[in-house]
């Protein structure tokens, strides 16, 4: 095997390892691309939207099971009356930041696609993932830039339908998926109701292991584990690469030596012959051929 062959092998191994690392980060980037896809889909599909009218966004077949609706509201209307839709209750006295004349609210029910995009380490999701997202709205785009809610009255309430019967036997917790990929937990305020203060994605979870006391250490532990795994993987890849380089070097040196020896033996007699009186006897070669004869 030539040196370039070894490089090919090394490259393949490195690629395999990095792809398993990327796999771990994939769900997170999937969420972002889902968000931007829904935004684009709503803008393409709903031309000339009427303010205050709720529109369903139709989705491609690979998102069957998900429900997405969008509504554009006057900020004053949201402030004075709030907005109820489906499982979401937006009470009065909600404003946007930065302040807008009109804001667009995008409601998401990820349905049975929830676990494809979201998961909570060491917990089981017992409800679908719901999203309530606030966007600015412009002449050209119904769903424009992401903005924040600021809540001056009651918080937003989300009423979750249970999707998993285990949520009835164990009291679920509200889980919020934060922008940096971590999960925050909070108690429900009423059965299956979460109160939230920001736009974002939420669900209900139950611990999938019997140590609920460990809840508050989760985000820290998770970050630690991630770094540990990352460090280990990088170290391992480094070792593999180093080993392969060394191996390639050793092979190359050996090959050169053999080539040199072959060249030498072509020209002159070597040490595996010796003389007894007038007779030249091959020594090493006769010993080397013996195992072949035995076979
Ligand atoms: C939107 O979808 C929901 C659920 O699929 C349905 O109940 C509702 O009638 C739809 N609304 C419109 C305006 O099509
Ligand atoms: C759905 O499938 C289409 C191809 O059919 C692909 O382009 C698109 O990215 C997929 N969307 C999502 C959100 O997976
Ligand atoms: C979700 O359920 C629908 C039927 O309601 C089905 O067509 C779709 O394939 C399911 N999607 C997933 C990801 O399981
Ligand atoms: C929304 O629902 C709450 C009760 O859940 C009700 O008090 C409120 O008046 C409703 N708001 C609108 C705008 O329908
Ligand atoms: C919304 O709030 C978050 C956290 O407070 C902040 O990082 C982000 O920049 C805000 N977005 C806008 C558009 O103000
Ligand atoms: C939920 O409430 C219990 C008391 O009922 C408390 O011990 C626990 O810390 C709370 N959990 C969270 C995440 O707020
Ligand atoms: C999940 O639980 C196990 C065992 O209790 C723990 O070692 C691990 O750190 C937890 N994982 C996360 C991401 O919190």
Short mmCIF file of C-alpha atoms and ligand atoms in Angstrom, two decimals:
data_model
loop_
_atom_site.label_atom_id
_atom_site.label_comp_id
_atom_site.label_asym_id
_atom_site.label_seq_id
_atom_site.Cartn_x
_atom_site.Cartn_y
_atom_site.Cartn_z
CA UNK A 1 0.00 0.00 0.00
CA UNK A 2 1.38 3.38 -1.00
CA UNK A 3 1.42 6.40 1.23
CA UNK A 4 -1.58 7.97 -0.55
CA UNK A 5 -3.63 4.81 0.10
CA UNK A 6 -3.08 5.22 3.83
CA UNK A 7 -4.16 8.82 3.61
CA UNK A 8 -7.40 7.68 1.98
CA UNK A 9 -8.08 5.25 4.81
CA UNK A 10 -7.31 7.94 7.39
CA UNK A 11 -9.65 10.37 5.67
CA UNK A 12 -12.51 7.85 5.63
CA UNK A 13 -12.10 7.14 9.35
CA UNK A 14 -11.99 10.86 10.21
CA UNK A 15 -15.11 11.44 8.10
CA UNK A 16 -16.99 8.62 9.84
CA UNK A 17 -16.20 10.11 13.24
CA UNK A 18 -17.08 13.67 12.35
CA UNK A 19 -20.38 12.58 10.79
CA UNK A 20 -21.42 10.92 14.06
CA UNK A 21 -20.58 14.18 15.85
CA UNK A 22 -22.58 16.18 13.32
CA UNK A 23 -25.49 13.78 13.84
CA UNK A 24 -25.74 15.02 17.42
CA UNK A 25 -25.88 18.64 16.35
CA UNK A 26 -28.28 17.92 13.50
CA UNK A 27 -31.59 18.05 15.41
CA UNK A 28 -30.71 21.52 16.58
CA UNK A 29 -30.08 22.88 13.06
CA UNK A 30 -33.20 20.99 11.88
CA UNK A 31 -35.30 23.17 14.18
CA UNK A 32 -33.87 26.33 12.71
CA UNK A 33 -34.45 25.16 9.16
CA UNK A 34 -37.99 24.08 10.07
CA UNK A 35 -38.66 27.55 11.47
CA UNK A 36 -37.38 29.29 8.36
CA UNK A 37 -39.22 26.81 6.13
CA UNK A 38 -42.55 27.52 7.87
CA UNK A 39 -41.95 31.23 7.60
CA UNK A 40 -41.21 31.00 3.89
CA UNK A 41 -44.18 28.69 3.29
CA UNK A 42 -46.56 31.11 5.03
CA UNK A 43 -45.25 34.05 3.01
CA UNK A 44 -45.51 32.21 -0.31
CA UNK A 45 -48.94 30.81 0.31
CA UNK A 46 -50.79 33.70 1.92
CA UNK A 47 -50.92 36.71 -0.35
CA UNK A 48 -52.78 39.84 0.76
CA UNK A 49 -53.59 38.54 4.24
CA UNK A 50 -56.44 40.23 6.07
CA UNK A 51 -55.53 41.57 9.46
CA UNK A 52 -57.19 39.60 12.25
CA UNK A 53 -57.96 36.57 10.06
CA UNK A 54 -56.39 33.27 10.94
CA UNK A 55 -54.91 31.25 8.06
CA UNK A 56 -53.82 27.62 8.02
CA UNK A 57 -50.50 27.03 6.33
CA UNK A 58 -50.51 23.95 4.10
CA UNK A 59 -47.51 21.71 4.48
CA UNK A 60 -45.65 19.19 2.30
CA UNK A 61 -46.25 15.48 2.87
CA UNK A 62 -43.08 15.01 4.91
CA UNK A 63 -44.63 17.27 7.55
CA UNK A 64 -48.00 15.49 7.70
CA UNK A 65 -49.28 15.51 11.28
CA UNK A 66 -48.07 19.05 11.92
CA UNK A 67 -50.48 22.01 12.06
CA UNK A 68 -49.38 25.57 11.46
CA UNK A 69 -51.56 28.66 11.54
CA UNK A 70 -50.75 32.31 11.21
CA UNK A 71 -52.56 35.53 12.06
CA UNK A 72 -51.64 39.17 11.63
CA UNK A 73 -52.88 41.47 14.36
CA UNK A 74 -52.82 45.15 15.09
CA UNK A 75 -50.60 45.60 18.11
CA UNK A 76 -53.32 47.68 19.74
CA UNK A 77 -55.84 44.89 19.30
CA UNK A 78 -53.50 42.36 20.90
CA UNK A 79 -52.81 44.78 23.76
CA UNK A 80 -56.46 45.52 24.45
CA UNK A 81 -58.19 42.20 23.73
CA UNK A 82 -55.61 39.45 23.58
CA UNK A 83 -56.12 36.51 21.25
CA UNK A 84 -57.45 33.03 21.85
CA UNK A 85 -56.73 30.32 19.36
CA UNK A 86 -56.89 26.58 19.72
CA UNK A 87 -54.68 25.59 22.68
CA UNK A 88 -53.22 29.06 23.11
CA UNK A 89 -54.56 31.86 25.29
CA UNK A 90 -52.88 35.23 24.82
CA UNK A 91 -54.39 37.55 27.43
CA UNK A 92 -54.54 41.35 27.05
CA UNK A 93 -51.60 43.64 27.80
CA UNK A 94 -49.07 41.88 25.58
CA UNK A 95 -46.76 44.12 23.57
CA UNK A 96 -44.01 43.47 21.09
CA UNK A 97 -40.40 44.43 21.43
CA UNK A 98 -39.23 46.18 19.32
CA UNK A 99 -42.57 47.94 19.12
CA UNK A 100 -44.56 47.31 15.91
CA UNK A 101 -47.82 48.55 14.49
CA UNK A 102 -48.75 45.05 13.37
CA UNK A 103 -47.41 41.75 14.51
CA UNK A 104 -47.80 38.28 13.11
CA UNK A 105 -48.25 35.29 15.38
CA UNK A 106 -47.38 31.85 14.11
CA UNK A 107 -48.88 28.93 15.99
CA UNK A 108 -47.27 25.52 15.58
CA UNK A 109 -48.51 22.13 16.69
CA UNK A 110 -45.79 19.69 15.76
CA UNK A 111 -48.08 16.71 16.40
CA UNK A 112 -46.43 13.38 15.75
CA UNK A 113 -43.42 15.16 14.22
CA UNK A 114 -42.54 16.54 17.68
CA UNK A 115 -40.01 13.89 18.61
CA UNK A 116 -38.35 14.21 15.22
CA UNK A 117 -37.35 17.79 15.94
CA UNK A 118 -37.34 18.00 19.73
CA UNK A 119 -36.30 15.79 22.59
CA UNK A 120 -35.63 16.34 26.27
CA UNK A 121 -32.69 14.37 27.69
CA UNK A 122 -33.75 11.88 30.39
CA UNK A 123 -37.41 12.81 29.93
CA UNK A 124 -40.36 11.55 27.92
CA UNK A 125 -42.54 14.04 26.09
CA UNK A 126 -46.19 13.35 26.95
CA UNK A 127 -47.68 16.15 24.81
CA UNK A 128 -46.95 17.51 21.34
CA UNK A 129 -44.50 20.37 20.99
CA UNK A 130 -46.35 23.66 20.58
CA UNK A 131 -44.80 26.83 19.25
CA UNK A 132 -46.04 30.37 19.65
CA UNK A 133 -43.82 32.66 17.60
CA UNK A 134 -43.98 36.42 17.18
CA UNK A 135 -42.83 38.14 14.01
CA UNK A 136 -42.92 41.62 12.64
CA UNK A 137 -45.09 42.04 9.56
CA UNK A 138 -44.40 44.20 6.53
CA UNK A 139 -46.00 45.05 3.20
CA UNK A 140 -43.85 42.48 1.42
CA UNK A 141 -43.87 39.71 3.99
CA UNK A 142 -46.58 38.52 6.34
CA UNK A 143 -43.96 36.81 8.47
CA UNK A 144 -40.92 39.05 8.59
CA UNK A 145 -38.40 39.33 11.44
CA UNK A 146 -38.57 37.45 14.72
CA UNK A 147 -39.55 39.74 17.60
CA UNK A 148 -40.19 39.31 21.32
CA UNK A 149 -43.32 39.54 23.40
CA UNK A 150 -43.29 41.72 26.48
CA UNK A 151 -46.01 40.82 28.92
CA UNK A 152 -47.46 43.50 31.19
CA UNK A 153 -50.43 41.50 32.41
CA UNK A 154 -51.07 37.78 32.79
CA UNK A 155 -48.72 35.34 31.11
CA UNK A 156 -49.59 33.41 27.97
CA UNK A 157 -51.30 30.09 28.72
CA UNK A 158 -50.91 26.93 26.68
CA UNK A 159 -53.40 24.11 27.25
CA UNK A 160 -51.74 20.85 26.31
CA UNK A 161 -53.62 17.76 25.14
CA UNK A 162 -51.98 14.65 26.55
CA UNK A 163 -50.50 12.48 23.84
CA UNK A 164 -49.16 9.83 26.22
CA UNK A 165 -51.19 8.21 29.01
CA UNK A 166 -48.13 8.11 31.26
CA UNK A 167 -48.69 11.84 31.75
CA UNK A 168 -51.76 10.98 33.83
CA UNK A 169 -49.91 8.85 36.38
CA UNK A 170 -46.90 11.14 36.82
CA UNK A 171 -47.33 14.88 37.17
CA UNK A 172 -45.72 16.34 34.05
CA UNK A 173 -43.48 19.39 33.98
CA UNK A 174 -43.52 22.22 31.48
CA UNK A 175 -40.44 22.20 29.28
CA UNK A 176 -39.25 25.18 27.32
CA UNK A 177 -36.76 24.77 24.48
CA UNK A 178 -34.36 27.69 24.63
CA UNK A 179 -32.56 29.26 21.70
CA UNK A 180 -29.22 27.81 22.74
CA UNK A 181 -30.54 24.25 22.58
CA UNK A 182 -31.04 23.70 26.32
CA UNK A 183 -34.30 22.88 28.07
CA UNK A 184 -35.79 24.75 31.02
CA UNK A 185 -38.34 23.19 33.35
CA UNK A 186 -41.22 24.72 35.25
CA UNK A 187 -44.19 23.37 37.15
CA UNK A 188 -47.63 23.43 35.55
CA UNK A 189 -50.01 26.00 37.00
CA UNK A 190 -53.13 23.90 36.39
CA UNK A 191 -53.35 20.35 35.10
CA UNK A 192 -51.70 20.35 31.66
CA UNK A 193 -51.47 24.14 31.48
CA UNK A 194 -48.16 25.96 31.13
CA UNK A 195 -47.74 29.67 31.66
CA UNK A 196 -45.10 31.20 29.44
CA UNK A 197 -43.60 34.66 29.15
CA UNK A 198 -41.83 34.46 25.86
CA UNK A 199 -42.33 33.26 22.34
CA UNK A 200 -40.87 29.83 21.67
CA UNK A 201 -41.51 26.09 21.74
CA UNK A 202 -42.97 24.26 24.71
CA UNK A 203 -44.14 20.80 25.72
CA UNK A 204 -44.94 18.62 28.75
CA UNK A 205 -42.50 15.99 29.97
CA UNK A 206 -42.20 13.37 32.68
CA UNK A 207 -38.82 12.21 33.99
CA UNK A 208 -37.82 8.93 32.37
CA UNK A 209 -35.62 7.94 35.32
CA UNK A 210 -36.49 7.81 39.00
CA UNK A 211 -34.43 10.76 40.28
CA UNK A 212 -36.57 13.89 39.85
CA UNK A 213 -34.26 15.70 42.34
CA UNK A 214 -31.64 15.89 39.63
CA UNK A 215 -33.79 18.14 37.47
CA UNK A 216 -32.06 21.38 38.31
CA UNK A 217 -28.62 20.04 37.45
CA UNK A 218 -29.66 18.96 33.97
CA UNK A 219 -28.50 21.80 31.80
CA UNK A 220 -25.16 21.89 33.54
CA UNK A 221 -24.70 18.11 33.35
CA UNK A 222 -25.67 18.09 29.72
CA UNK A 223 -23.15 20.74 28.77
CA UNK A 224 -20.48 18.91 30.70
CA UNK A 225 -21.27 15.59 29.02
CA UNK A 226 -21.27 17.24 25.60
CA UNK A 227 -17.80 18.70 26.16
CA UNK A 228 -16.53 15.46 27.55
CA UNK A 229 -17.80 13.47 24.56
CA UNK A 230 -16.46 16.09 22.16
CA UNK A 231 -13.04 16.08 23.83
CA UNK A 232 -12.93 12.31 23.82
CA UNK A 233 -13.90 12.10 20.14
CA UNK A 234 -11.34 14.71 19.08
CA UNK A 235 -8.65 13.00 21.15
CA UNK A 236 -9.56 9.66 19.64
CA UNK A 237 -9.48 10.97 16.08
CA UNK A 238 -6.10 12.55 16.82
CA UNK A 239 -4.74 9.25 18.09
CA UNK A 240 -6.07 7.33 15.09
CA UNK A 241 -4.57 9.85 12.67
CA UNK A 242 -1.25 9.81 14.50
CA UNK A 243 -1.21 6.01 14.54
CA UNK A 244 -1.97 5.80 10.85
CA UNK A 245 0.71 8.34 9.98
CA UNK A 246 3.25 6.39 12.03
CA UNK A 247 2.16 3.14 10.41
CA UNK A 248 2.44 4.68 6.95
CA UNK A 249 5.91 5.97 7.76
CA UNK A 250 7.06 2.60 9.10
CA UNK A 251 5.68 0.83 6.02
CA UNK A 252 7.42 3.28 3.75
CA UNK A 253 10.77 2.91 5.53
CA UNK A 254 10.46 -0.89 5.45
CA UNK A 255 9.64 -0.82 1.75
CA UNK A 256 12.66 1.33 0.99
CA UNK A 257 14.89 -1.03 2.98
CA UNK A 258 13.57 -4.06 1.11
CA UNK A 259 14.03 -2.31 -2.23
CA UNK A 260 17.59 -1.43 -1.27
CA UNK A 261 18.28 -5.00 -0.20
CA UNK A 262 16.88 -6.35 -3.44
CA UNK A 263 19.07 -3.97 -5.37
CA UNK A 264 22.09 -5.06 -3.34
CA UNK A 265 21.50 -8.79 -3.69
CA UNK A 266 21.22 -8.42 -7.44
CA UNK A 267 24.78 -7.10 -7.61
CA UNK A 268 26.69 -8.99 -4.96
CA UNK A 269 26.54 -11.95 -2.59
CA UNK A 270 25.14 -11.29 0.83
CA UNK A 271 25.52 -12.67 4.30
CA UNK A 272 23.21 -15.64 3.80
CA UNK A 273 25.97 -17.55 2.02
CA UNK A 274 29.13 -18.76 3.56
CA UNK A 275 32.14 -20.76 2.46
CA UNK A 276 33.33 -24.21 3.57
CA UNK A 277 36.57 -24.96 1.85
CA UNK A 278 35.90 -24.42 -1.86
CA UNK A 279 32.08 -24.77 -1.62
CA UNK A 280 29.68 -21.87 -1.35
CA UNK A 281 26.61 -22.83 0.73
CA UNK A 282 23.39 -20.90 0.92
CA UNK A 283 22.48 -20.66 4.60
CA UNK A 284 19.47 -18.56 5.33
CA UNK A 285 17.57 -19.40 2.13
CA UNK A 286 17.56 -23.15 2.85
CA UNK A 287 16.26 -22.48 6.33
CA UNK A 288 13.56 -20.16 5.03
CA UNK A 289 12.15 -22.67 2.55
CA UNK A 290 11.64 -25.41 5.12
CA UNK A 291 8.17 -24.40 6.37
CA UNK A 292 6.86 -24.39 2.81
CA UNK A 293 8.06 -28.00 2.35
CA UNK A 294 6.31 -29.10 5.52
CA UNK A 295 3.01 -27.77 4.18
C1 LIG B 1 -57.30 25.09 10.22
O1 LIG B 1 -56.99 23.78 10.63
C2 LIG B 1 -57.72 23.38 11.78
C3 LIG B 1 -57.20 22.04 12.22
O2 LIG B 1 -56.82 21.24 11.15
C4 LIG B 1 -59.19 23.36 11.49
O3 LIG B 1 -59.91 22.99 12.65
C5 LIG B 1 -59.63 24.76 11.06
O4 LIG B 1 -60.98 24.74 10.67
C6 LIG B 1 -58.77 25.26 9.91
N1 LIG B 1 -59.07 26.65 9.70
C7 LIG B 1 -59.18 27.19 8.49
C8 LIG B 1 -59.43 28.66 8.46
O5 LIG B 1 -59.06 26.53 7.48
C1 LIG B 2 -39.62 17.95 2.75
O1 LIG B 2 -39.22 17.27 1.59
C2 LIG B 2 -38.71 18.11 0.56
C3 LIG B 2 -38.42 17.25 -0.63
O2 LIG B 2 -39.56 16.54 -0.98
C4 LIG B 2 -37.45 18.80 1.05
O3 LIG B 2 -36.98 19.68 0.05
C5 LIG B 2 -37.77 19.59 2.28
O4 LIG B 2 -36.58 20.14 2.81
C6 LIG B 2 -38.41 18.72 3.33
N1 LIG B 2 -38.83 19.58 4.39
C7 LIG B 2 -38.58 19.34 5.65
C8 LIG B 2 -38.96 20.40 6.60
O5 LIG B 2 -38.06 18.30 6.02
C1 LIG B 3 -48.16 11.54 11.47
O1 LIG B 3 -49.49 11.08 11.32
C2 LIG B 3 -49.99 11.18 9.98
C3 LIG B 3 -51.42 10.71 10.01
O2 LIG B 3 -52.15 11.46 10.93
C4 LIG B 3 -49.15 10.32 9.07
O3 LIG B 3 -49.60 10.45 7.74
C5 LIG B 3 -47.70 10.76 9.15
O4 LIG B 3 -46.88 9.92 8.38
C6 LIG B 3 -47.22 10.75 10.59
N1 LIG B 3 -45.90 11.32 10.61
C7 LIG B 3 -44.92 10.81 11.34
C8 LIG B 3 -43.61 11.52 11.29
O5 LIG B 3 -45.07 9.81 12.01
C1 LIG B 4 -59.93 34.14 25.77
O1 LIG B 4 -60.32 33.14 26.69
C2 LIG B 4 -60.44 33.61 28.02
C3 LIG B 4 -60.79 32.45 28.90
O2 LIG B 4 -60.05 31.35 28.57
C4 LIG B 4 -61.52 34.68 28.08
O3 LIG B 4 -61.61 35.20 29.39
C5 LIG B 4 -61.20 35.82 27.11
O4 LIG B 4 -62.22 36.74 27.07
C6 LIG B 4 -60.95 35.28 25.72
N1 LIG B 4 -60.49 36.34 24.86
C7 LIG B 4 -60.89 36.52 23.62
C8 LIG B 4 -60.31 37.66 22.86
O5 LIG B 4 -61.71 35.77 23.13
C1 LIG B 5 -35.47 38.83 22.23
O1 LIG B 5 -34.99 38.52 23.53
C2 LIG B 5 -33.79 37.79 23.56
C3 LIG B 5 -33.44 37.45 24.98
O2 LIG B 5 -33.82 38.46 25.85
C4 LIG B 5 -32.70 38.59 22.88
O3 LIG B 5 -31.50 37.84 22.85
C5 LIG B 5 -33.11 38.92 21.46
O4 LIG B 5 -32.12 39.73 20.84
C6 LIG B 5 -34.45 39.64 21.47
N1 LIG B 5 -34.87 39.82 20.09
C7 LIG B 5 -35.25 41.00 19.61
C8 LIG B 5 -35.63 41.03 18.18
O5 LIG B 5 -35.30 41.99 20.33
C1 LIG B 6 -42.23 22.10 41.31
O1 LIG B 6 -42.91 22.14 42.57
C2 LIG B 6 -42.30 21.37 43.58
C3 LIG B 6 -43.16 21.46 44.82
O2 LIG B 6 -44.46 21.09 44.53
C4 LIG B 6 -40.90 21.86 43.86
O3 LIG B 6 -40.28 21.05 44.82
C5 LIG B 6 -40.09 21.80 42.57
O4 LIG B 6 -38.81 22.35 42.78
C6 LIG B 6 -40.79 22.56 41.46
N1 LIG B 6 -40.05 22.31 40.22
C7 LIG B 6 -39.72 23.26 39.36
C8 LIG B 6 -38.95 22.84 38.15
O5 LIG B 6 -40.04 24.42 39.53
C1 LIG B 7 -29.35 11.41 32.32
O1 LIG B 7 -29.32 10.61 33.47
C2 LIG B 7 -28.10 9.96 33.69
C3 LIG B 7 -28.26 9.01 34.89
O2 LIG B 7 -28.97 9.63 35.92
C4 LIG B 7 -27.01 10.99 33.90
O3 LIG B 7 -25.78 10.37 34.10
C5 LIG B 7 -26.94 11.89 32.68
O4 LIG B 7 -26.00 12.91 32.89
C6 LIG B 7 -28.29 12.49 32.39
N1 LIG B 7 -28.22 13.18 31.10
C7 LIG B 7 -28.47 14.47 30.98
C8 LIG B 7 -28.32 15.02 29.62
O5 LIG B 7 -28.82 15.15 31.94
#
